[in-house]
Coordinates of C-alpha atoms in Angstrom, one line a residue:
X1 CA 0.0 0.0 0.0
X2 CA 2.7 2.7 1.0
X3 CA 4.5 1.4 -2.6
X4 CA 1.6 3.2 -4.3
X5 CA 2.4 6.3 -2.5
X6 CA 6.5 6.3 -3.3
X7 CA 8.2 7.8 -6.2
X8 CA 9.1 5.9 -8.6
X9 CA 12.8 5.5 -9.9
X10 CA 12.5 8.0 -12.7
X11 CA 10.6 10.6 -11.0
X12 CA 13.3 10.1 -7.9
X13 CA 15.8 11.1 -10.6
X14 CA 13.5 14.0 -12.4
X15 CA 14.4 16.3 -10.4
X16 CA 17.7 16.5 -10.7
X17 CA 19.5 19.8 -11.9
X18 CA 22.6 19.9 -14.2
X19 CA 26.0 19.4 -12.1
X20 CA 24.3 17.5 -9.6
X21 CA 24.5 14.2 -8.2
X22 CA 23.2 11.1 -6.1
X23 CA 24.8 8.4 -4.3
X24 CA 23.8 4.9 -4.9
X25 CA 24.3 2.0 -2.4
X26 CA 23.1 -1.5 -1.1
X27 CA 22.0 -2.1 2.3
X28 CA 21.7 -5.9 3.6
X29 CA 18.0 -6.4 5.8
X30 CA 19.0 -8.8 8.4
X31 CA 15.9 -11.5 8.6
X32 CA 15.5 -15.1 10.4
X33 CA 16.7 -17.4 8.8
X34 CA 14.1 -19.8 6.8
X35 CA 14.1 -23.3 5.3
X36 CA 15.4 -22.3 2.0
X37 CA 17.9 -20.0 3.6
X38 CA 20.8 -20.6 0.9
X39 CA 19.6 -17.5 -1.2
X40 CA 19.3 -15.1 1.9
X41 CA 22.5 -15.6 3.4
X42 CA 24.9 -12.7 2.1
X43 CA 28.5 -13.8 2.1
X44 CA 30.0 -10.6 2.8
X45 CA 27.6 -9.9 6.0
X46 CA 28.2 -13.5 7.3
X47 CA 24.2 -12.9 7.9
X48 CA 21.1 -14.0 6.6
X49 CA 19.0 -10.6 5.1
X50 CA 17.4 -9.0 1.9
X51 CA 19.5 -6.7 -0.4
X52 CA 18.0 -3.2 -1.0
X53 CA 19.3 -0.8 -3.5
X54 CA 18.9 3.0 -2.7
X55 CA 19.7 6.3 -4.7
X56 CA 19.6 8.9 -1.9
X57 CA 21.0 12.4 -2.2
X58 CA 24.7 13.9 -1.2
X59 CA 22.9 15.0 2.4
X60 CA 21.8 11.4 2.8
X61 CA 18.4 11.8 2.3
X62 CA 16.3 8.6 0.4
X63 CA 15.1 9.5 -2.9
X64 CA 14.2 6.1 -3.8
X65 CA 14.8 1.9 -2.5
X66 CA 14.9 -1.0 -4.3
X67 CA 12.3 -3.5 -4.0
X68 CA 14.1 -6.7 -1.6
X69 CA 16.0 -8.9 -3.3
X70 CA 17.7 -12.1 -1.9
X71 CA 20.9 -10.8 0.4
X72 CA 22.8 -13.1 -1.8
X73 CA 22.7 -10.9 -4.9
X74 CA 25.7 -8.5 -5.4
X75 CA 25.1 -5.3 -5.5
X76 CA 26.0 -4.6 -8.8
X77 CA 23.4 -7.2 -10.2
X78 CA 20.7 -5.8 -8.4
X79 CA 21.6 -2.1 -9.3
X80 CA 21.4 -3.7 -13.1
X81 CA 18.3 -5.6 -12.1
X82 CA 16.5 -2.6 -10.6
X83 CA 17.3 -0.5 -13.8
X84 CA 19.3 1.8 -11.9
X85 CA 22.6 2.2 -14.0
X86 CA 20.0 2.6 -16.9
X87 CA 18.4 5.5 -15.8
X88 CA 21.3 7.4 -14.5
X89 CA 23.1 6.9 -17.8
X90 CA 20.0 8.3 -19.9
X91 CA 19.8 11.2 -17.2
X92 CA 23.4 11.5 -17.4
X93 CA 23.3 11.8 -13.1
X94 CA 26.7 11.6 -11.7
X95 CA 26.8 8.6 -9.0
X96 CA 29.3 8.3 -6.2
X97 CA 29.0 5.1 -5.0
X98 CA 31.2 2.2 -3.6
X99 CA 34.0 -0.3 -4.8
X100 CA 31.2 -2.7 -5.6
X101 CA 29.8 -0.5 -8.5
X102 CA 33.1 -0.4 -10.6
X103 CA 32.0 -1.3 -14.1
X104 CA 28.8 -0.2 -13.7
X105 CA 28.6 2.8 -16.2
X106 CA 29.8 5.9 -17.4
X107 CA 28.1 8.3 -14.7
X108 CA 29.1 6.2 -11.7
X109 CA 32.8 7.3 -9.8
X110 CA 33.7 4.5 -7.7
X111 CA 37.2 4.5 -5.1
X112 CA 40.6 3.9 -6.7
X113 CA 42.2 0.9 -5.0
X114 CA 45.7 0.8 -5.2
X115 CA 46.9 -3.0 -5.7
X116 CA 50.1 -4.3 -4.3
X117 CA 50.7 -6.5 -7.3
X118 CA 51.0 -3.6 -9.4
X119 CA 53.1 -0.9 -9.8
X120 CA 52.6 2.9 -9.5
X121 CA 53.0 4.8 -12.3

């Protein structure tokens, strides 16, 4: 019932002036754990949980979540899934977001990490 109420993913973006920019990241829902648990359990939070994508604003404040996916699914795939990376590259939105986002698109800025194996140049 509240869904009906939300924005949408595009009108979340709409709004959004030339220059500025939104930061996109996954957030893990801890749940009980259930008989066909396998799905749910998220390897990187050692827990069991649902994955929710969110686009919120520099300030922090939501502009728009994901529906729940299994906490399984990476963050990337469900960014991709959710139509996210789509719609900030045909609004041209700049994204910040985290090392799990590299490769996502054009408009997203991810951290440089430095590997050992490599040289500087």
């Amino acid at each position: 019932m509240l869904a009906s109420w939300a924005p949408g993913r595009h009108e979340a973006l709409t709004g959004l002036g030339e220059g500025d920019h939104v930061i996109v990241t996954g957030t893990l829902i801890p749940t009980d754990r259930i008989g066909a648990d396998e799905p749910y359990h998220s390897m990187k939070h050692r827990k069991h949980g649902m994955n929710v994508q969110v686009i919120a604003r520099p300030d922090g404040t939501p502009l728009w979540f994901s529906r729940a996916t299994p906490g399984r699914t990476h963050d990337l795939t469900a960014a991709r899934a959710h139509g996210i990376i789509q719609a900030c590259l045909t609004r041209q939105v700049l994204v910040l977001a985290y090392r799990a986002y590299q490769g996502a698109g054009a408009t997203f800025r991810t951290p440089y990490y430095h590997h050992r194996e490599q040289p500087e140049h």
